[in-house]
Coordinates of C-alpha atoms in Angstrom, one line a residue:
Chain A
M1004 CA 0.0 0.0 0.0
A1005 CA 1.5 3.3 -1.1
T1006 CA 1.6 5.7 1.9
N1007 CA 3.0 9.1 2.3
L1008 CA 3.0 9.8 6.0
D1009 CA 3.2 13.5 5.4
N1010 CA -0.3 13.4 3.8
I1011 CA -2.0 11.7 6.7
Q1012 CA -4.6 14.0 8.1
L1013 CA -5.5 13.3 11.7
T1014 CA -7.4 15.3 14.2
I1015 CA -7.5 14.0 17.8
I1016 CA -10.2 15.4 20.1
V1017 CA -9.6 15.2 23.9
G1018 CA -11.5 16.7 26.8
H1019 CA -13.1 15.9 30.1
F1020 CA -16.3 13.9 30.0
G1021 CA -19.1 16.4 29.7
S1022 CA -17.0 18.8 27.7
G1023 CA -18.9 17.8 24.6
K1024 CA -16.0 16.3 22.8
T1025 CA -18.1 13.5 21.2
E1026 CA -20.7 16.0 20.1
F1027 CA -17.9 18.1 18.5
S1028 CA -16.2 15.0 17.0
V1029 CA -19.4 13.8 15.3
N1030 CA -20.3 17.3 14.0
Y1031 CA -16.7 17.8 12.8
A1032 CA -16.7 14.4 11.0
M1033 CA -19.8 15.4 9.2
K1034 CA -18.4 18.8 8.3
M1035 CA -15.2 17.3 6.9
Q1036 CA -17.2 14.7 5.0
E1037 CA -19.4 17.5 3.5
A1038 CA -16.1 19.3 2.5
G1039 CA -15.2 16.3 0.3
H1040 CA -12.9 14.3 2.6
K1041 CA -13.1 10.6 3.0
V1042 CA -13.7 10.5 6.7
A1043 CA -13.2 7.9 9.4
L1044 CA -14.3 8.6 13.0
A1045 CA -12.7 6.5 15.7
D1046 CA -14.4 6.2 19.1
L1047 CA -11.4 5.7 21.4
D1048 CA -13.4 6.5 24.5
I1049 CA -12.9 3.7 27.0
I1050 CA -14.2 5.8 29.9
N1051 CA -17.8 6.7 29.2
P1052 CA -20.3 3.8 28.9
Y1053 CA -23.2 5.8 27.4
F1054 CA -23.7 8.7 24.9
R1055 CA -21.1 7.2 22.6
T1056 CA -20.4 7.5 18.9
R1057 CA -21.5 3.9 18.5
E1058 CA -25.1 5.0 19.3
I1059 CA -25.3 6.8 16.0
T1060 CA -23.2 4.5 13.9
D1061 CA -26.0 3.8 11.5
E1062 CA -26.6 7.5 10.8
L1063 CA -22.9 8.2 10.3
E1064 CA -22.3 5.3 8.0
A1065 CA -25.4 6.2 5.9
K1066 CA -23.6 9.5 5.2
G1067 CA -20.5 7.6 4.2
I1068 CA -18.4 8.1 7.3
R1069 CA -16.5 5.1 8.5
V1070 CA -17.0 4.5 12.2
I1071 CA -14.3 2.6 14.2
S1072 CA -15.4 1.5 17.7
S1073 CA -13.5 0.8 20.8
V1074 CA -15.7 -1.9 22.1
L1075 CA -16.3 -5.4 20.8
G1076 CA -19.3 -5.0 18.6
N1077 CA -19.9 -1.7 16.9
K1078 CA -23.6 -1.1 17.3
E1079 CA -25.6 -0.1 20.3
S1080 CA -27.0 -3.6 20.3
H1081 CA -23.6 -5.0 21.4
P1082 CA -22.5 -2.8 24.3
M1083 CA -20.1 -5.2 25.9
D1084 CA -18.3 -3.9 28.9
L1085 CA -15.0 -4.7 27.3
P1086 CA -13.0 -1.8 26.0
S1087 CA -10.9 -3.0 23.1
L1088 CA -8.8 -1.2 20.6
S1089 CA -9.6 -2.3 17.0
P1090 CA -6.8 -3.1 14.6
E1091 CA -8.8 -0.9 12.2
L1092 CA -7.4 2.1 14.1
N1093 CA -4.1 1.6 12.2
L1094 CA -6.0 2.7 9.1
L1095 CA -5.8 6.2 10.6
F1096 CA -2.3 6.2 11.8
Q1097 CA -0.5 4.2 9.1
T1098 CA -2.3 4.9 5.9
D1099 CA -3.5 8.1 4.1
Q1100 CA -6.7 6.5 3.1
Y1101 CA -8.8 8.5 5.4
Y1102 CA -9.2 11.9 7.0
G1103 CA -9.2 10.6 10.6
I1104 CA -10.9 12.0 13.6
V1105 CA -10.3 10.3 16.9
D1106 CA -12.6 10.9 19.9
V1107 CA -10.6 10.1 23.0
G1108 CA -11.9 9.1 26.5
G1109 CA -12.9 11.6 29.1
N1110 CA -9.8 11.9 31.3
P1111 CA -6.0 11.3 31.3
E1112 CA -6.6 7.6 31.9
G1113 CA -8.7 7.5 28.8
A1114 CA -5.8 9.1 26.9
R1115 CA -3.6 6.2 27.8
A1116 CA -5.3 4.3 25.0
L1117 CA -3.9 6.8 22.6
G1118 CA -0.4 6.4 24.0
R1119 CA -0.3 2.9 22.6
F1120 CA -0.3 4.5 19.1
S1121 CA 1.8 7.5 19.9
D1122 CA 4.9 6.4 17.9
G1123 CA 2.9 6.1 14.7
I1124 CA 1.0 9.2 15.3
K1125 CA 4.1 11.3 15.9
K1126 CA 5.2 10.5 12.4
T1127 CA 2.0 12.1 10.9
N1128 CA 0.6 15.6 10.6
Y1129 CA -1.6 15.3 13.6
N1130 CA -3.6 18.0 15.5
M1131 CA -4.7 17.3 19.0
Y1132 CA -7.4 19.7 20.2
M1133 CA -8.7 19.9 23.7
V1134 CA -12.4 20.7 24.2
V1135 CA -13.0 23.0 27.2
N1136 CA -16.3 23.4 29.0
A1137 CA -16.0 26.1 31.6
N1138 CA -19.1 24.8 33.3
R1139 CA -17.5 21.5 34.2
P1140 CA -16.1 21.7 37.7
E1141 CA -12.9 20.0 36.6
T1142 CA -12.0 22.6 33.9
E1143 CA -13.4 25.9 35.2
T1144 CA -10.1 27.7 35.8
V1145 CA -6.9 28.3 33.9
E1146 CA -5.0 26.2 36.4
T1147 CA -7.4 23.2 36.2
V1148 CA -7.4 23.3 32.4
L1149 CA -3.6 23.3 32.3
S1150 CA -3.4 20.5 34.8
F1151 CA -5.9 18.5 32.8
M1152 CA -3.9 19.3 29.6
R1153 CA -0.6 18.1 31.2
G1154 CA -2.3 14.9 32.3
I1155 CA -3.5 14.2 28.8
E1156 CA -0.1 14.9 27.3
E1157 CA 1.7 12.7 29.7
K1158 CA -0.6 9.7 29.3
S1159 CA -1.0 10.1 25.5
K1160 CA 2.7 10.9 24.9
L1161 CA 1.4 13.5 22.4
K1162 CA 1.1 17.3 22.4
I1163 CA -2.0 19.4 22.5
S1164 CA -2.0 21.8 19.5
G1165 CA -5.0 24.0 20.2
F1166 CA -8.3 24.5 22.2
I1167 CA -12.0 24.4 21.5
N1168 CA -14.4 26.4 23.6
N1169 CA -17.5 24.3 23.9
T1170 CA -18.9 25.8 27.1
H1171 CA -22.5 24.7 27.6
L1172 CA -25.2 23.7 30.1
V1173 CA -27.0 21.3 27.7
R1174 CA -30.5 22.9 27.0
D1175 CA -30.0 25.7 29.5
T1176 CA -27.0 27.1 27.5
S1177 CA -27.0 30.9 27.1
P1178 CA -24.6 33.2 25.2
E1179 CA -23.2 34.2 28.7
D1180 CA -22.0 30.6 29.1
I1181 CA -20.1 30.7 25.8
L1182 CA -18.6 34.1 26.7
K1183 CA -17.5 32.7 30.1
G1184 CA -15.7 29.9 28.2
D1185 CA -14.3 32.4 25.7
K1186 CA -12.6 34.3 28.4
L1187 CA -11.2 31.1 29.9
V1188 CA -9.8 29.7 26.6
R1189 CA -8.3 33.1 25.7
E1190 CA -6.4 33.0 29.0
V1191 CA -5.4 29.4 28.5
S1192 CA -4.2 30.3 25.0
E1193 CA -2.1 33.1 26.4
A1194 CA -0.6 30.9 29.1
T1195 CA 0.3 28.1 26.6
N1196 CA 1.0 30.0 23.4
L1197 CA -1.4 27.7 21.7
P1198 CA -4.3 28.8 19.5
V1199 CA -8.0 28.7 20.1
M1200 CA -9.2 26.8 17.0
Y1201 CA -13.0 26.8 17.4
T1202 CA -15.9 28.1 19.5
S1203 CA -18.6 25.5 19.1
Y1204 CA -22.3 25.6 20.2
I1205 CA -25.6 24.1 19.3
K1206 CA -27.0 26.4 16.7
E1207 CA -30.7 25.6 17.5
M1208 CA -30.0 26.8 21.1
V1209 CA -28.0 29.9 20.8
D1210 CA -27.3 32.5 18.1
M1211 CA -23.7 33.7 18.4
S1212 CA -23.5 35.4 15.1
G1213 CA -23.2 38.9 16.7
Y1214 CA -20.3 38.0 19.0
D1215 CA -16.6 38.3 18.7
L1216 CA -15.3 34.9 19.7
A1217 CA -11.9 33.2 19.8
G1218 CA -11.2 30.9 16.9
E1219 CA -13.6 29.9 14.1
K1220 CA -17.3 29.7 15.0
F1221 CA -18.5 26.2 14.7
P1222 CA -22.3 25.9 15.0
M1223 CA -23.4 22.3 15.6
T1224 CA -26.5 20.2 15.6
M1225 CA -27.3 18.2 18.7
L1226 CA -26.8 14.6 17.7
M1227 CA -25.8 12.7 20.8
R1228 CA -28.8 13.5 23.0
P1229 CA -32.3 12.3 22.0
E1230 CA -34.8 15.1 21.8
W1231 CA -36.9 13.6 24.6
L1232 CA -34.1 13.3 27.2
Chain B
M491 CA -23.7 28.5 44.1
A492 CA -24.0 28.8 40.3
K493 CA -25.1 25.9 38.2
K494 CA -22.5 23.5 37.0
L495 CA -22.7 20.7 34.5
M496 CA -22.5 17.3 36.2
K497 CA -23.3 13.7 35.6
G498 CA -26.0 12.2 37.8
N499 CA -23.3 10.1 39.4
E500 CA -21.2 13.1 40.3
A501 CA -24.1 15.1 41.6
L502 CA -25.1 12.2 43.9
A503 CA -21.5 12.2 45.3
A504 CA -21.1 16.0 45.5
A505 CA -24.5 16.3 47.3
A506 CA -23.5 13.7 49.8
I507 CA -20.3 15.5 50.7
A508 CA -22.2 18.8 50.9
A509 CA -24.7 17.1 53.2
G510 CA -21.9 16.3 55.6
A511 CA -21.2 12.7 54.7
T512 CA -17.8 11.8 56.2
H513 CA -17.4 8.2 55.2
F514 CA -17.8 6.3 51.9
F515 CA -17.3 2.6 51.4
G516 CA -17.9 0.9 48.1
Y517 CA -16.7 -1.2 45.2
P518 CA -16.7 0.1 41.6
I519 CA -19.3 -1.1 39.0
T520 CA -20.5 0.4 35.8
P521 CA -22.7 2.5 35.4
Q522 CA -22.1 4.2 38.8
S523 CA -18.3 4.3 38.7
E524 CA -18.0 8.1 38.4
L525 CA -19.7 8.3 41.8
I526 CA -16.9 6.2 43.5
E527 CA -14.2 8.0 41.5
Y528 CA -15.6 11.4 42.6
M529 CA -15.6 10.2 46.2
A530 CA -12.0 8.8 45.9
R531 CA -10.9 12.3 44.7
E532 CA -13.1 14.6 46.8
M533 CA -13.8 12.9 50.1
P534 CA -10.2 13.1 51.4
K535 CA -10.2 16.8 50.4
A536 CA -13.2 17.3 52.6
G537 CA -11.4 15.6 55.5
G538 CA -13.5 12.4 55.2
C539 CA -12.7 8.8 54.7
F540 CA -12.9 7.1 51.3
L541 CA -12.2 3.4 51.2
Q542 CA -12.6 0.9 48.3
A543 CA -13.6 -2.3 49.9
E544 CA -12.6 -5.7 48.6
S545 CA -16.2 -6.5 47.8
E546 CA -19.8 -5.2 48.1
V547 CA -20.4 -7.4 51.1
A548 CA -17.4 -6.0 52.9
A549 CA -18.4 -2.4 52.0
S550 CA -21.9 -2.9 53.5
Y551 CA -20.3 -4.0 56.8
M552 CA -18.0 -1.0 56.8
V553 CA -21.1 1.1 56.4
Y554 CA -22.6 -0.8 59.3
G555 CA -19.5 -0.1 61.5
A556 CA -19.2 3.6 60.6
G557 CA -23.0 4.2 60.9
G558 CA -23.0 2.4 64.2
A559 CA -20.4 4.8 65.4
G560 CA -22.6 7.7 64.4
A561 CA -20.9 8.8 61.2
R562 CA -22.8 10.1 58.2
V563 CA -22.0 7.2 55.8
I564 CA -22.9 6.4 52.2
T565 CA -22.3 3.5 49.9
S566 CA -23.1 3.2 46.2
T567 CA -23.4 0.4 43.7
S568 CA -25.3 -1.0 40.7
S569 CA -27.8 -3.8 40.6
P570 CA -25.8 -7.0 41.1
G571 CA -23.7 -5.1 43.7
L572 CA -26.9 -4.2 45.6
A573 CA -27.9 -7.9 45.6
L574 CA -24.6 -8.6 47.3
K575 CA -25.1 -5.8 49.9
Q576 CA -28.5 -7.1 51.1
E577 CA -27.1 -9.0 54.0
G578 CA -25.5 -5.8 55.4
L579 CA -28.7 -3.9 54.8
T580 CA -31.0 -6.2 56.8
Y581 CA -28.4 -6.2 59.6
M582 CA -28.4 -2.4 59.5
V583 CA -32.2 -2.4 59.8
A584 CA -32.0 -4.8 62.8
A585 CA -29.2 -2.8 64.5
Q586 CA -31.1 0.5 63.6
I587 CA -28.2 2.1 61.8
P588 CA -28.7 5.1 59.5
A589 CA -27.0 5.1 56.1
V590 CA -27.6 6.3 52.5
V591 CA -27.4 3.6 49.8
I592 CA -27.4 4.4 46.2
N593 CA -28.3 2.0 43.4
V594 CA -27.6 3.2 39.8
S595 CA -29.3 0.3 38.2
R596 CA -28.3 -1.7 35.1
G597 CA -29.5 -4.5 33.0
G598 CA -30.4 -7.9 34.6
P599 CA -30.9 -10.5 35.7
G600 CA -27.5 -11.9 36.6
L601 CA -24.5 -9.9 35.6
G602 CA -26.7 -8.6 32.8
N603 CA -25.2 -5.7 31.0
I604 CA -24.2 -2.1 31.7
L605 CA -27.2 -0.4 30.1
P606 CA -30.0 1.3 32.0
Q607 CA -32.8 -0.8 33.3
Q608 CA -35.4 -0.6 36.1
S609 CA -35.7 -4.2 37.1
D610 CA -34.5 -3.7 40.7
Y611 CA -37.9 -2.2 41.8
F612 CA -38.8 -5.2 43.9
M613 CA -35.3 -5.5 45.4
C614 CA -35.4 -1.8 46.4
T615 CA -39.0 -1.4 47.5
R616 CA -39.8 -4.7 49.2
G617 CA -36.8 -5.0 51.6
G618 CA -34.3 -7.0 49.7
G619 CA -32.9 -9.0 52.6
N620 CA -34.4 -11.4 55.2
G621 CA -36.8 -10.3 57.8
D622 CA -39.8 -7.9 58.0
Y623 CA -38.8 -4.5 56.7
Y624 CA -39.0 -2.0 53.8
H625 CA -36.5 0.7 52.8
P626 CA -37.4 4.2 52.3
C627 CA -36.7 4.5 48.6
F628 CA -36.6 7.5 46.3
A629 CA -36.2 7.6 42.5
P630 CA -34.8 10.8 40.9
A631 CA -35.7 11.8 37.3
S632 CA -33.1 14.5 36.8
V633 CA -29.6 15.3 37.9
Q634 CA -30.9 18.1 40.2
E635 CA -33.3 15.7 41.8
C636 CA -30.4 13.3 42.4
A637 CA -28.6 16.0 44.5
D638 CA -31.7 17.2 46.3
L639 CA -32.8 13.7 47.3
V640 CA -29.4 12.7 48.6
T641 CA -29.4 15.7 50.9
E642 CA -32.8 14.7 52.3
A643 CA -32.0 11.0 52.5
F644 CA -29.3 11.6 55.1
D645 CA -31.8 13.5 57.3
I646 CA -34.4 10.7 56.9
A647 CA -31.8 8.0 57.7
D648 CA -30.7 9.8 60.8
K649 CA -34.3 10.5 62.0
Y650 CA -35.5 6.9 61.6
R651 CA -32.1 5.2 62.1
M652 CA -32.4 3.0 59.0
P653 CA -30.8 2.7 55.6
V654 CA -32.4 4.9 52.9
L655 CA -32.2 3.9 49.3
I656 CA -31.9 6.1 46.2
L657 CA -32.7 4.2 43.0
A658 CA -31.5 5.9 39.9
D659 CA -31.5 4.1 36.6
G660 CA -28.2 4.0 34.7
L661 CA -29.2 6.9 32.3
I662 CA -29.9 9.2 35.2
G663 CA -26.4 8.3 36.6
Q664 CA -24.7 8.9 33.3
M665 CA -26.6 11.9 32.0
M666 CA -25.2 15.4 32.1
E667 CA -27.4 18.3 33.3
P668 CA -27.0 21.6 35.0
V669 CA -27.1 21.2 38.8
E670 CA -26.8 23.3 41.9
I671 CA -25.4 21.5 44.9
K672 CA -26.9 23.1 48.0
E673 CA -25.0 23.2 51.2
A674 CA -26.7 21.5 54.1
T675 CA -28.5 24.1 56.2
E676 CA -29.4 22.0 59.2
K677 CA -26.7 20.3 61.4
P678 CA -27.0 16.5 61.6
I679 CA -29.0 15.5 64.7
D680 CA -27.3 14.2 67.8
K681 CA -27.0 10.4 68.1
P682 CA -27.0 9.5 71.7
W683 CA -27.4 5.8 70.7
A684 CA -24.1 5.7 68.8
A685 CA -21.3 3.4 69.9
D686 CA -18.7 6.2 69.7
G687 CA -17.2 6.0 73.2
G688 CA -19.2 9.1 74.3
H689 CA -22.8 9.7 75.3
V690 CA -22.7 7.2 78.2
K691 CA -21.6 7.2 81.8
R692 CA -18.6 5.1 82.8
G693 CA -19.5 1.5 83.0
E694 CA -22.5 1.8 80.6
H695 CA -22.4 0.8 76.9
N696 CA -24.1 1.7 73.7
R697 CA -24.5 -1.6 71.8
I698 CA -24.9 -2.1 68.1
N699 CA -26.3 -5.5 67.5
A700 CA -28.3 -7.4 64.9
M701 CA -28.9 -10.6 66.8
I702 CA -31.7 -10.6 69.4
L703 CA -32.2 -14.0 70.9
P704 CA -35.2 -13.6 73.3
A705 CA -38.5 -14.0 71.4
D706 CA -40.1 -11.0 73.2
G707 CA -37.0 -8.9 72.5
L708 CA -37.0 -9.6 68.8
E709 CA -40.8 -9.1 68.6
E710 CA -40.4 -5.7 70.3
L711 CA -37.7 -4.8 67.8
N712 CA -40.1 -5.7 64.9
H713 CA -42.7 -3.5 66.4
V714 CA -40.2 -0.6 66.7
I715 CA -39.2 -1.1 63.0
Q716 CA -42.9 -1.2 61.9
A717 CA -43.8 1.9 63.9
K718 CA -40.9 3.8 62.3
L719 CA -42.0 2.7 58.8
K720 CA -45.6 3.7 59.5
D721 CA -44.5 7.2 60.7
Y722 CA -42.1 7.5 57.7
S723 CA -44.8 6.4 55.2
E724 CA -47.2 9.0 56.5
N725 CA -44.7 11.8 56.1
Y726 CA -42.6 11.2 53.1
V727 CA -45.0 10.4 50.2
R728 CA -43.6 12.2 47.1
Y729 CA -44.9 12.3 43.6
E730 CA -45.6 14.5 40.6
A731 CA -49.1 14.3 39.1
I732 CA -49.8 16.1 35.8
D733 CA -53.3 16.5 34.2
V734 CA -54.7 13.4 35.9
E735 CA -58.0 15.0 36.9
D736 CA -59.5 14.9 33.4
A737 CA -57.3 12.3 31.7
D738 CA -58.6 9.5 29.5
I739 CA -55.2 7.7 29.8
V740 CA -52.9 8.0 32.8
L741 CA -49.2 7.0 32.3
V742 CA -47.2 6.0 35.4
A743 CA -43.4 6.1 35.2
Y744 CA -40.4 7.0 37.4
G745 CA -36.8 7.9 36.5
T746 CA -35.8 8.2 32.8
P747 CA -39.1 6.7 31.3
S748 CA -41.0 9.5 33.1
R749 CA -39.1 12.0 30.9
A750 CA -40.2 10.1 27.8
C751 CA -43.7 10.1 29.1
K752 CA -43.7 13.9 29.5
N753 CA -43.0 14.1 25.8
V754 CA -45.9 11.8 25.2
L755 CA -48.2 14.1 27.1
K756 CA -47.1 17.0 24.9
K757 CA -47.7 15.1 21.8
A758 CA -51.2 13.9 23.0
K759 CA -52.1 17.5 23.9
E760 CA -51.1 18.7 20.4
E761 CA -53.5 16.0 18.9
G762 CA -56.3 16.9 21.3
L763 CA -56.0 13.7 23.5
K764 CA -56.3 13.9 27.3
F765 CA -53.3 12.1 28.8
G766 CA -52.0 12.4 32.4
L767 CA -48.9 11.3 34.2
I768 CA -48.2 10.1 37.7
R769 CA -44.4 10.2 38.5
P770 CA -43.7 8.5 41.8
I771 CA -40.6 10.1 43.5
S772 CA -41.0 8.0 46.6
L773 CA -41.3 4.3 45.5
Y774 CA -41.6 3.3 49.1
P775 CA -44.0 4.6 50.3
F776 CA -45.7 4.3 47.0
P777 CA -47.9 7.4 46.3
K778 CA -51.3 5.7 46.5
E779 CA -53.0 9.0 47.1
A780 CA -52.1 10.3 43.6
F781 CA -54.4 7.6 42.1
D782 CA -57.4 9.0 44.0
K783 CA -57.1 12.2 41.9
I784 CA -57.6 10.4 38.6
N785 CA -60.7 11.2 36.5
P786 CA -63.3 8.6 37.4
N787 CA -64.1 8.1 33.7
C788 CA -60.4 7.4 32.8
K789 CA -60.2 4.6 30.2
A790 CA -56.9 3.0 31.5
I791 CA -53.7 3.4 33.4
I792 CA -50.5 2.4 31.7
S793 CA -47.4 1.5 33.7
V794 CA -44.3 2.4 31.7
E795 CA -41.2 0.7 33.0
Q796 CA -37.8 -0.3 31.8
S797 CA -38.5 -3.8 33.1
C798 CA -41.0 -6.6 32.6
G799 CA -43.4 -5.0 35.0
Q800 CA -42.7 -4.6 38.7
M801 CA -44.2 -1.2 39.7
I802 CA -47.4 -2.4 38.1
E803 CA -48.1 -4.4 41.3
D804 CA -48.1 -1.3 43.4
I805 CA -50.4 0.4 40.9
R806 CA -52.8 -2.5 41.2
L807 CA -52.8 -2.1 45.0
S808 CA -53.4 1.6 44.6
V809 CA -56.2 1.4 42.1
L810 CA -57.9 -1.7 43.6
G811 CA -59.8 -2.6 40.4
K812 CA -61.2 0.9 39.7
F813 CA -59.4 1.2 36.3
P814 CA -58.0 -1.3 33.8
I815 CA -54.2 -1.4 34.1
K816 CA -52.0 -1.9 31.1
F817 CA -48.2 -2.3 30.7
F818 CA -45.6 -0.9 28.4
G819 CA -42.0 -2.0 29.0
R820 CA -38.6 -2.6 27.4
T821 CA -35.7 -4.5 28.9
G822 CA -32.1 -5.3 28.0
G823 CA -31.2 -1.6 28.2
N824 CA -33.4 -0.7 25.3
P825 CA -34.7 2.8 25.8
I826 CA -38.4 3.8 26.2
I827 CA -39.0 6.0 23.2
P828 CA -41.9 8.5 23.4
D829 CA -43.3 7.5 19.9
A830 CA -43.6 3.8 21.0
V831 CA -45.4 4.7 24.2
Y832 CA -47.7 7.1 22.4
S833 CA -48.6 4.5 19.7
Y834 CA -49.4 1.9 22.4
A835 CA -51.4 4.4 24.4
K836 CA -53.5 5.3 21.4
E837 CA -54.2 1.5 20.8
V838 CA -55.3 1.2 24.4
L839 CA -57.5 4.3 24.0
G840 CA -59.1 2.8 20.9
G841 CA -59.7 -0.5 22.7
K842 CA -57.2 -2.4 20.5
A843 CA -54.6 -3.2 23.2

């Protein structure tokens, strides 16, 4: 198989559980797919048992996005309590067949799963973005975000390359929440010298068009939470 | 305190610490592991004791010991883990030890799976161990309610000197919602009965004991337990009743399925149908009085459960034959979807189910 490692496009999404990294990852995968890329989305979350990419595998695959799961059995109907890393993951790290998006588990322990692939990943053009929700008690200050970031970097053996402000309170989200997160990620960006890549929010819930926000605005559709819940 | 975003499991733990819990003993099991992880991280910071026991049985006796010494103590688990804890729980009832016990329930029977299910209703509302007793049992349907009920559960446990259960299905434990953790306003009551080395004169002892050999002594203890349950049952009935007074169909659901049912009510209203909902918050005592408010011409009551039908027995006992009772349920961790409940309810209304 002909492979040019320089061409491998890989975006790794990390963040605390509740930050909304799966929601972002799924929306990002769809956006990249719409932009003409051949996308594969890998669910590497071995921390959260529910609200996982596998729950919407059918919808994603219908759009032509390849879904790589981290449990034995890919569909919601086979939710075995056995985290397992699929050999398919190597498609993302060792070939340039796909634009890869990797959704990593909700804490530094979850990022350990990524460490297993770090040697291969380091040889590629990867970006690792940390999703920040300023309403999560574990990432509400610059200090706690930095400490979380260091934990992720240590366990994954990879470097964070930017931040995503995804501050929300599910259906109670207001523009003030996003602005609170905006202030936080700007401060984190200053402290780390790393860019804020996106500010993401559910477009049906808040309209942020009139606001000056760090990074690119990334309006999303809520896909991971059923309407009735 | 401003609202934060938390999982149900985290809110249950945070509220316990805010309520003054000083001891946690437990053993990890999905889908409640975030609770024990939170305790491992935060309980020592609050100056309390976190200990991961070697098993659920061991954890339940550590709770017995700490509670017997007067500590505010909590343990948490998921379905098969609660089955293991039953021995400790019935001993706590006999020794009159207060404690808060949390069950974030999963799929069964057996080891089952890690998905949400409500098949522990009998185990949690009937007194899961040996002997004559029931547990006070509450079922939250939101993350905020998780926090609020834990705060109250500690006061009830102390007041009646018995274990109080919180039954949250796995989805309530795993779901994220905004929550405000309220600091406890009242100080825990004094415990003159506690075996803590104080409270008694030299030469006297406070005994914590679950074995009472004389027949009259054990009968007296049973009378004491029954009297406590009677008083509790008269004072802690909790439920939410929506539009039942003129409903043609009344749904009954607790925990996550009640959220689906609220959506069914909305849909029914849009289509001009009269649906009501009873959401028990206290499962023991079961809110029988809510059923007295139902429209006498109501066509049927539907029990909606993520089980094969357990709460339906309490509904039958509450209704006593006044209305036909139907059942809609899913198991295996399959969710209760509003559309499916609505279709079934319309069939019942049309006399087809």
